[in-house]
Amino acid sequence: MQTSLFRHAAFTRFWVGDIASTLANQMVVLAVGWQIYDITHSALSLGLVGLAHFGAQLLFTLPAGNVADRYERRLVMTICQAVQCAAAMMLAAANLGGWINAEIIYACVALTGIAQTFQNPAMRSLLPSLVGEALLQRCIAFHAAAKKSAVIAGPALGGVVYFWGASAVYVSSAVVYALAGVVLFGLHAAHALRNAEPATLRYVFGGLTYIFNRPVIFGAITLDLFATLLGGAVALMPIYARDILQTGPLGLGLLRAAPALGGVLASVYLVRYPITHSVGKVLFLCVALFGATTVVFGVSVWLPLSLLALTAMGAADMVSAVIRMSLVQLETPPDMRGRVSAVHSLFTGTSNHLGQFESGVTAAWWGAVPAVVVGGLGTLVVVGLWLRWFPDLLKREQLVARRE
């Protein structure tokens, strides 16, 4: 089935460009995290790196959706690669010139965050026009598997290159960003007519309004939002590795890799066997499985069981993510996909960041095990409530709604 996807030359370029960009970003993330701690010796500084990125996303999400719907998405993606390349080169120059400091790192992280905020809705909204509705779910699954692999490989590659210094990582990342930009610039795809509607507040907030007025989309996005918010066990893995499972750094690495492995396996399955019916029921089932496996991980004191639970958790999360992203893209008109995708990205980004924060706070109050278990049980409660509140989502049979 994979070969049938690569018969679409535009999708192949899109896939290569996005994977290259993800790989470069993960290398930068590793180098920035290591270097900022090396400079400041402060855990708070690591948190401020995440805050700089999230703040950029929060401020520019609505303008990014507007841009994705008004301008050629291929050019938007290319410009975003150029901005990220410039940020990486700025970090490299600061290191080579001896004037690197925390403030410069924060500024470059924020610049990268802005570029990615504009890049994400442009990329998500472009994908349906590359392959059509019939292959969209399969493409999203295959693309997600490759991105998961890049998320795993990027830090490892960055760690190897860091042997020659932080500047080597930044220069290498800049080169990969540049290559991604060249690949994406050569992308040829059918582009929807530019929306000529004036850029009023109503237009800019159109993505939010559209989501709130569509129970299927709103239910799917918020189901993921609260499930991820409550089930943020990943943030507490270092505590589990050291104090509960009594394993070392190798064990922690295995724990972190297990959800990604589950996601890759689920993606590979979905590429070959896409979900063709009962998509609403499958979505709810997967989110419930996510909550249940979170509880199992929370109470486990045996490393193999913990790894199995995390792998199942990653697989369930991937299936639900593919269904959700497919529903959002297929349920949204082409001229609104940028704004809707931008809001979708904001919701998923918020849930990831706040989920880690929530896990840390509750673990400080109650301890790590109660925090994870309560979070998993909370996810199951959310599933029960959403089953009652969003019956249209539960009854959804296919990804593409029947058009009258």
XYZ file of C-alpha atoms in Angstrom:
404
model
C 0.000 0.000 0.000
C 2.896 2.322 0.640
C 3.936 2.255 -2.998
C 0.477 3.451 -4.060
C 0.965 6.521 -1.905
C 4.290 7.352 -3.474
C 2.754 7.265 -6.939
C 1.544 10.736 -5.971
C 4.636 12.848 -6.648
C 3.224 15.813 -4.741
C 2.655 13.707 -1.619
C 6.190 12.320 -1.885
C 7.645 15.842 -1.902
C 5.364 16.891 0.924
C 6.367 13.831 2.965
C 10.115 14.267 2.415
C 9.992 17.998 3.156
C 7.992 17.659 6.361
C 10.082 14.748 7.673
C 13.291 16.688 6.984
C 11.877 19.710 8.812
C 10.858 17.553 11.781
C 14.291 15.923 11.910
C 16.017 19.323 11.929
C 13.686 20.633 14.615
C 14.318 17.669 16.902
C 18.081 18.169 16.560
C 17.677 21.831 17.542
C 15.436 20.919 20.495
C 18.077 18.568 21.868
C 20.914 21.064 21.453
C 18.905 23.944 22.935
C 17.851 21.907 25.958
C 21.371 20.730 26.673
C 22.969 24.118 26.092
C 20.486 26.217 28.068
C 20.957 23.973 31.095
C 24.715 24.067 30.599
C 24.613 27.884 30.611
C 22.132 28.477 33.437
C 22.197 25.259 35.518
C 18.508 25.968 36.137
C 15.537 23.674 35.640
C 13.370 26.792 35.351
C 15.305 27.769 32.240
C 14.238 24.516 30.607
C 10.635 25.402 31.387
C 11.096 28.873 29.906
C 12.212 27.289 26.626
C 8.865 25.521 26.389
C 7.054 28.688 27.443
C 8.757 30.700 24.694
C 7.587 28.211 22.083
C 4.063 27.916 23.461
C 3.704 31.684 23.845
C 4.532 32.135 20.166
C 1.943 29.512 19.245
C -0.714 31.114 21.436
C -0.166 34.604 20.012
C 0.027 33.709 16.325
C -2.423 30.820 15.904
C -5.326 32.864 14.526
C -3.170 34.953 12.135
C -1.499 31.731 10.948
C -4.843 30.207 10.013
C -5.766 33.390 8.174
C -2.508 33.290 6.183
C -2.972 29.594 5.307
C -6.390 30.336 3.810
C -5.365 33.501 1.928
C -1.982 32.671 0.423
C -0.446 29.795 -1.460
C 0.317 27.183 1.166
C 3.402 25.913 -0.641
C 5.017 29.354 -0.329
C 3.965 29.680 3.312
C 5.683 26.372 4.124
C 8.816 27.365 2.214
C 9.092 30.706 4.025
C 8.667 28.934 7.361
C 11.596 26.638 6.550
C 13.696 29.699 5.690
C 12.842 31.356 9.023
C 13.747 28.221 10.983
C 16.960 27.902 8.992
C 17.810 31.524 9.880
C 17.113 30.882 13.580
C 19.420 27.855 13.560
C 22.147 29.852 11.801
C 21.749 32.645 14.356
C 22.341 30.135 17.154
C 25.365 28.753 15.307
C 26.809 32.249 14.780
C 26.279 33.128 18.453
C 28.147 29.991 19.497
C 31.006 30.480 17.058
C 31.274 34.179 17.960
C 31.263 33.500 21.703
C 28.223 35.710 22.437
C 25.650 32.978 23.066
C 23.451 33.480 26.125
C 20.047 32.421 27.444
C 18.240 35.459 26.013
C 19.455 34.725 22.475
C 18.364 31.107 22.819
C 14.894 32.142 24.017
C 14.580 34.600 21.126
C 15.536 31.957 18.558
C 13.185 29.427 20.117
C 10.350 31.971 19.922
C 11.203 32.712 16.272
C 11.142 28.992 15.510
C 7.844 28.682 17.352
C 6.314 31.447 15.250
C 7.476 29.767 12.048
C 6.043 26.421 13.116
C 2.765 28.064 14.111
C 2.370 29.310 10.529
C 3.745 26.094 9.044
C 1.402 23.607 10.739
C -1.985 24.821 9.444
C -0.556 25.341 5.967
C 0.749 21.767 5.862
C -2.329 20.162 7.391
C -4.734 21.999 5.134
C -2.684 21.238 2.002
C -2.580 17.459 2.466
C -6.169 16.663 1.302
C -5.545 18.398 -2.023
C -2.476 16.228 -2.667
C -4.117 12.799 -2.547
C -7.887 13.277 -2.406
C -10.396 12.057 0.148
C -10.072 8.332 -0.624
C -6.411 8.108 0.384
C -6.367 10.787 3.071
C -6.590 8.510 6.119
C -3.885 6.233 4.749
C -1.634 9.209 3.999
C -2.138 10.698 7.464
C -1.289 7.339 9.066
C 1.832 6.814 6.954
C 2.927 10.404 7.448
C 2.394 10.127 11.218
C 4.513 6.973 11.394
C 7.360 8.685 9.567
C 7.140 11.772 11.801
C 7.243 9.555 14.906
C 10.392 7.958 13.511
C 11.902 11.406 12.926
C 11.040 12.405 16.497
C 12.965 9.353 17.706
C 15.885 9.677 15.288
C 16.316 13.457 15.513
C 17.502 13.646 19.145
C 19.745 10.611 18.627
C 21.354 12.195 15.564
C 21.628 15.530 17.362
C 23.345 13.821 20.289
C 25.943 12.309 17.970
C 26.607 15.599 16.173
C 26.807 17.439 19.511
C 30.099 15.630 20.052
C 31.576 18.377 17.827
C 29.774 21.121 19.736
C 26.410 22.895 19.745
C 27.324 24.972 16.705
C 27.744 21.767 14.653
C 24.178 20.735 15.538
C 22.795 24.149 14.601
C 24.639 24.283 11.282
C 23.544 20.734 10.420
C 19.956 21.601 11.292
C 20.102 24.743 9.172
C 21.269 22.687 6.187
C 18.402 20.211 6.660
C 15.889 23.074 7.007
C 17.227 24.543 3.752
C 16.850 21.205 1.977
C 13.299 20.903 3.303
C 12.530 24.362 1.940
C 13.865 23.472 -1.501
C 11.816 20.258 -1.591
C 8.605 21.993 -0.497
C 9.126 24.895 -2.898
C 9.088 22.416 -5.786
C 5.750 21.033 -4.656
C 3.044 21.225 -7.326
C -0.508 20.799 -6.083
C -3.932 22.060 -6.902
C -4.463 25.195 -4.860
C -7.912 26.342 -3.841
C -8.964 29.806 -4.916
C -7.824 32.444 -2.479
C -10.538 33.608 -0.179
C -11.471 37.143 -1.155
C -13.485 37.801 2.004
C -12.142 40.831 3.920
C -9.905 40.013 6.884
C -12.425 41.093 9.505
C -12.506 39.763 13.061
C -15.349 37.497 11.988
C -13.152 36.058 9.248
C -10.093 35.632 11.483
C -12.151 33.913 14.186
C -13.949 31.857 11.555
C -12.030 28.697 12.468
C -13.183 28.849 16.078
C -16.763 29.568 15.060
C -16.797 26.737 12.546
C -15.492 24.214 15.088
C -17.939 25.273 17.806
C -20.868 24.899 15.395
C -19.882 21.400 14.192
C -20.562 18.797 16.947
C -18.516 16.088 15.229
C -15.389 18.252 14.915
C -15.826 19.978 18.278
C -16.442 16.670 20.035
C -13.427 14.959 18.456
C -11.023 17.825 19.210
C -12.167 18.391 22.797
C -12.196 14.651 23.511
C -8.510 14.557 22.636
C -7.887 17.822 24.494
C -9.184 16.577 27.834
C -7.868 13.031 27.437
C -4.343 14.327 26.841
C -4.725 16.950 29.554
C -5.658 14.346 32.167
C -3.542 11.448 30.921
C -0.132 13.135 30.905
C 1.815 10.231 32.371
C 4.808 10.897 30.101
C 5.878 13.891 32.191
C 6.352 11.664 35.255
C 8.421 8.952 33.562
C 11.691 9.980 35.260
C 10.035 9.456 38.676
C 8.706 6.059 37.615
C 12.049 4.967 36.166
C 14.061 5.902 39.253
C 11.758 5.496 42.252
C 8.993 3.058 41.278
C 10.395 0.715 38.642
C 13.926 1.150 40.029
C 15.608 1.179 36.647
C 18.282 3.490 35.312
C 18.664 5.804 32.316
C 18.327 2.849 29.957
C 14.955 2.016 31.481
C 13.870 5.636 31.141
C 14.854 5.563 27.482
C 12.766 2.428 26.967
C 9.793 4.031 28.716
C 10.020 7.116 26.499
C 10.377 5.029 23.346
C 7.444 2.693 24.083
C 4.573 5.114 23.206
C 6.353 6.108 19.995
C 6.789 2.433 19.091
C 3.079 1.844 19.658
C 2.276 4.846 17.488
C 4.466 3.614 14.652
C 2.963 0.113 14.777
C -0.578 1.501 14.744
C 0.274 3.809 11.842
C 1.713 0.979 9.794
C -1.457 -1.030 10.407
C -3.693 1.879 9.382
C -1.738 2.387 6.172
C -2.650 -1.144 5.120
C -6.044 -1.411 6.799
C -7.684 2.026 7.024
C -10.802 2.414 9.150
C -13.788 2.386 6.818
C -16.771 2.166 9.178
C -17.853 2.876 12.780
C -15.211 5.592 13.035
C -16.997 7.273 15.957
C -17.129 4.082 18.003
C -13.489 3.315 17.217
C -12.494 6.825 18.286
C -14.224 6.518 21.658
C -12.851 3.006 22.143
C -9.291 4.185 21.507
C -9.557 7.117 23.911
C -11.002 4.769 26.555
C -8.083 2.393 25.930
C -5.720 5.338 26.325
C -7.212 6.045 29.763
C -7.222 2.388 30.817
C -3.588 1.807 29.833
C -2.663 4.993 31.705
C -4.136 3.424 34.843
C -2.235 0.180 34.210
C 1.015 2.101 33.808
C 0.243 4.067 36.953
C -0.091 0.981 39.184
C 2.592 -1.163 37.533
C 5.792 -1.926 39.435
C 7.134 -4.305 36.745
C 9.051 -2.793 33.839
C 7.800 -5.197 31.101
C 4.164 -4.514 32.065
C 4.828 -0.770 32.085
C 6.380 -0.955 28.620
C 3.446 -2.994 27.319
C 0.971 -0.474 28.757
C 2.828 2.469 27.239
C 3.061 0.757 23.841
C -0.697 0.116 23.869
C -1.242 3.710 25.006
C 0.792 5.040 22.075
C -1.063 2.822 19.606
C -4.484 3.924 20.903
C -3.429 7.561 20.811
C -2.215 7.235 17.224
C -5.438 5.629 15.969
C -7.548 8.309 17.643
C -5.259 11.024 16.256
C -5.534 9.720 12.682
C -9.334 9.563 12.942
C -9.495 13.039 14.467
C -7.205 14.658 11.898
C -9.019 12.950 9.031
C -12.409 14.078 10.340
C -11.225 17.650 10.765
C -9.802 17.852 7.243
C -12.657 16.092 5.482
C -15.412 17.890 7.394
C -13.933 21.331 6.647
C -14.335 23.218 3.331
C -11.003 23.763 1.520
C -11.164 27.550 1.924
C -11.408 27.204 5.733
C -8.927 24.401 6.357
C -6.129 26.783 7.295
C -8.070 28.538 10.044
C -9.609 25.319 11.371
C -6.240 23.519 11.310
C -4.647 26.409 13.201
C -7.223 26.163 15.993
C -6.817 22.385 16.000
C -3.042 22.796 16.407
C -3.588 25.217 19.277
C -5.868 22.756 21.080
C -3.431 19.862 20.703
C -0.469 22.023 21.719
C -2.356 23.327 24.748
C -3.303 19.836 25.890
C 0.285 18.578 25.614
C 1.828 21.472 27.525
C -0.869 21.840 30.153
C -1.077 18.062 30.531
C 2.565 17.955 31.577
C 1.987 20.850 33.951
C -1.130 19.183 35.422
C 0.754 15.927 35.989
C 3.578 17.746 37.748
C 1.217 19.661 40.042
C -0.914 16.661 40.996
C 2.202 14.540 41.539
C 3.525 17.207 43.915
C 0.213 17.125 45.817
C -0.578 13.414 45.914
C 2.487 11.560 44.631
C 3.252 10.151 41.193
C 1.135 6.988 41.319
C -2.128 8.648 42.455
C -1.578 11.438 39.932
C -1.270 9.033 36.994
C -4.109 6.762 38.147
C -6.486 9.670 38.769
C -5.557 11.116 35.371
C -6.347 7.818 33.635
C -9.641 7.452 35.480
C -10.441 11.069 34.613
C -9.947 10.228 30.933
C -12.487 7.398 31.265
C -14.929 9.824 32.890
C -14.448 12.227 29.973
C -15.197 9.406 27.526
C -18.434 8.689 29.381
C -19.486 12.332 29.351
C -18.627 12.824 25.674
C -20.625 9.708 24.766
C -23.636 11.457 26.274
C -22.909 14.978 25.027
C -21.804 14.195 21.456
C -24.069 11.426 20.135
C -23.455 12.525 16.529
C -19.764 11.757 16.951
C -20.548 8.310 18.381
C -22.919 7.540 15.506
C -20.478 8.684 12.820
C -19.972 5.723 10.484
C -17.503 7.038 7.917
C -14.862 9.731 7.801
C -16.661 11.500 4.967
C -20.174 12.578 5.907
C -22.919 11.884 3.438
C -23.650 15.005 1.455
C -27.250 15.847 0.666
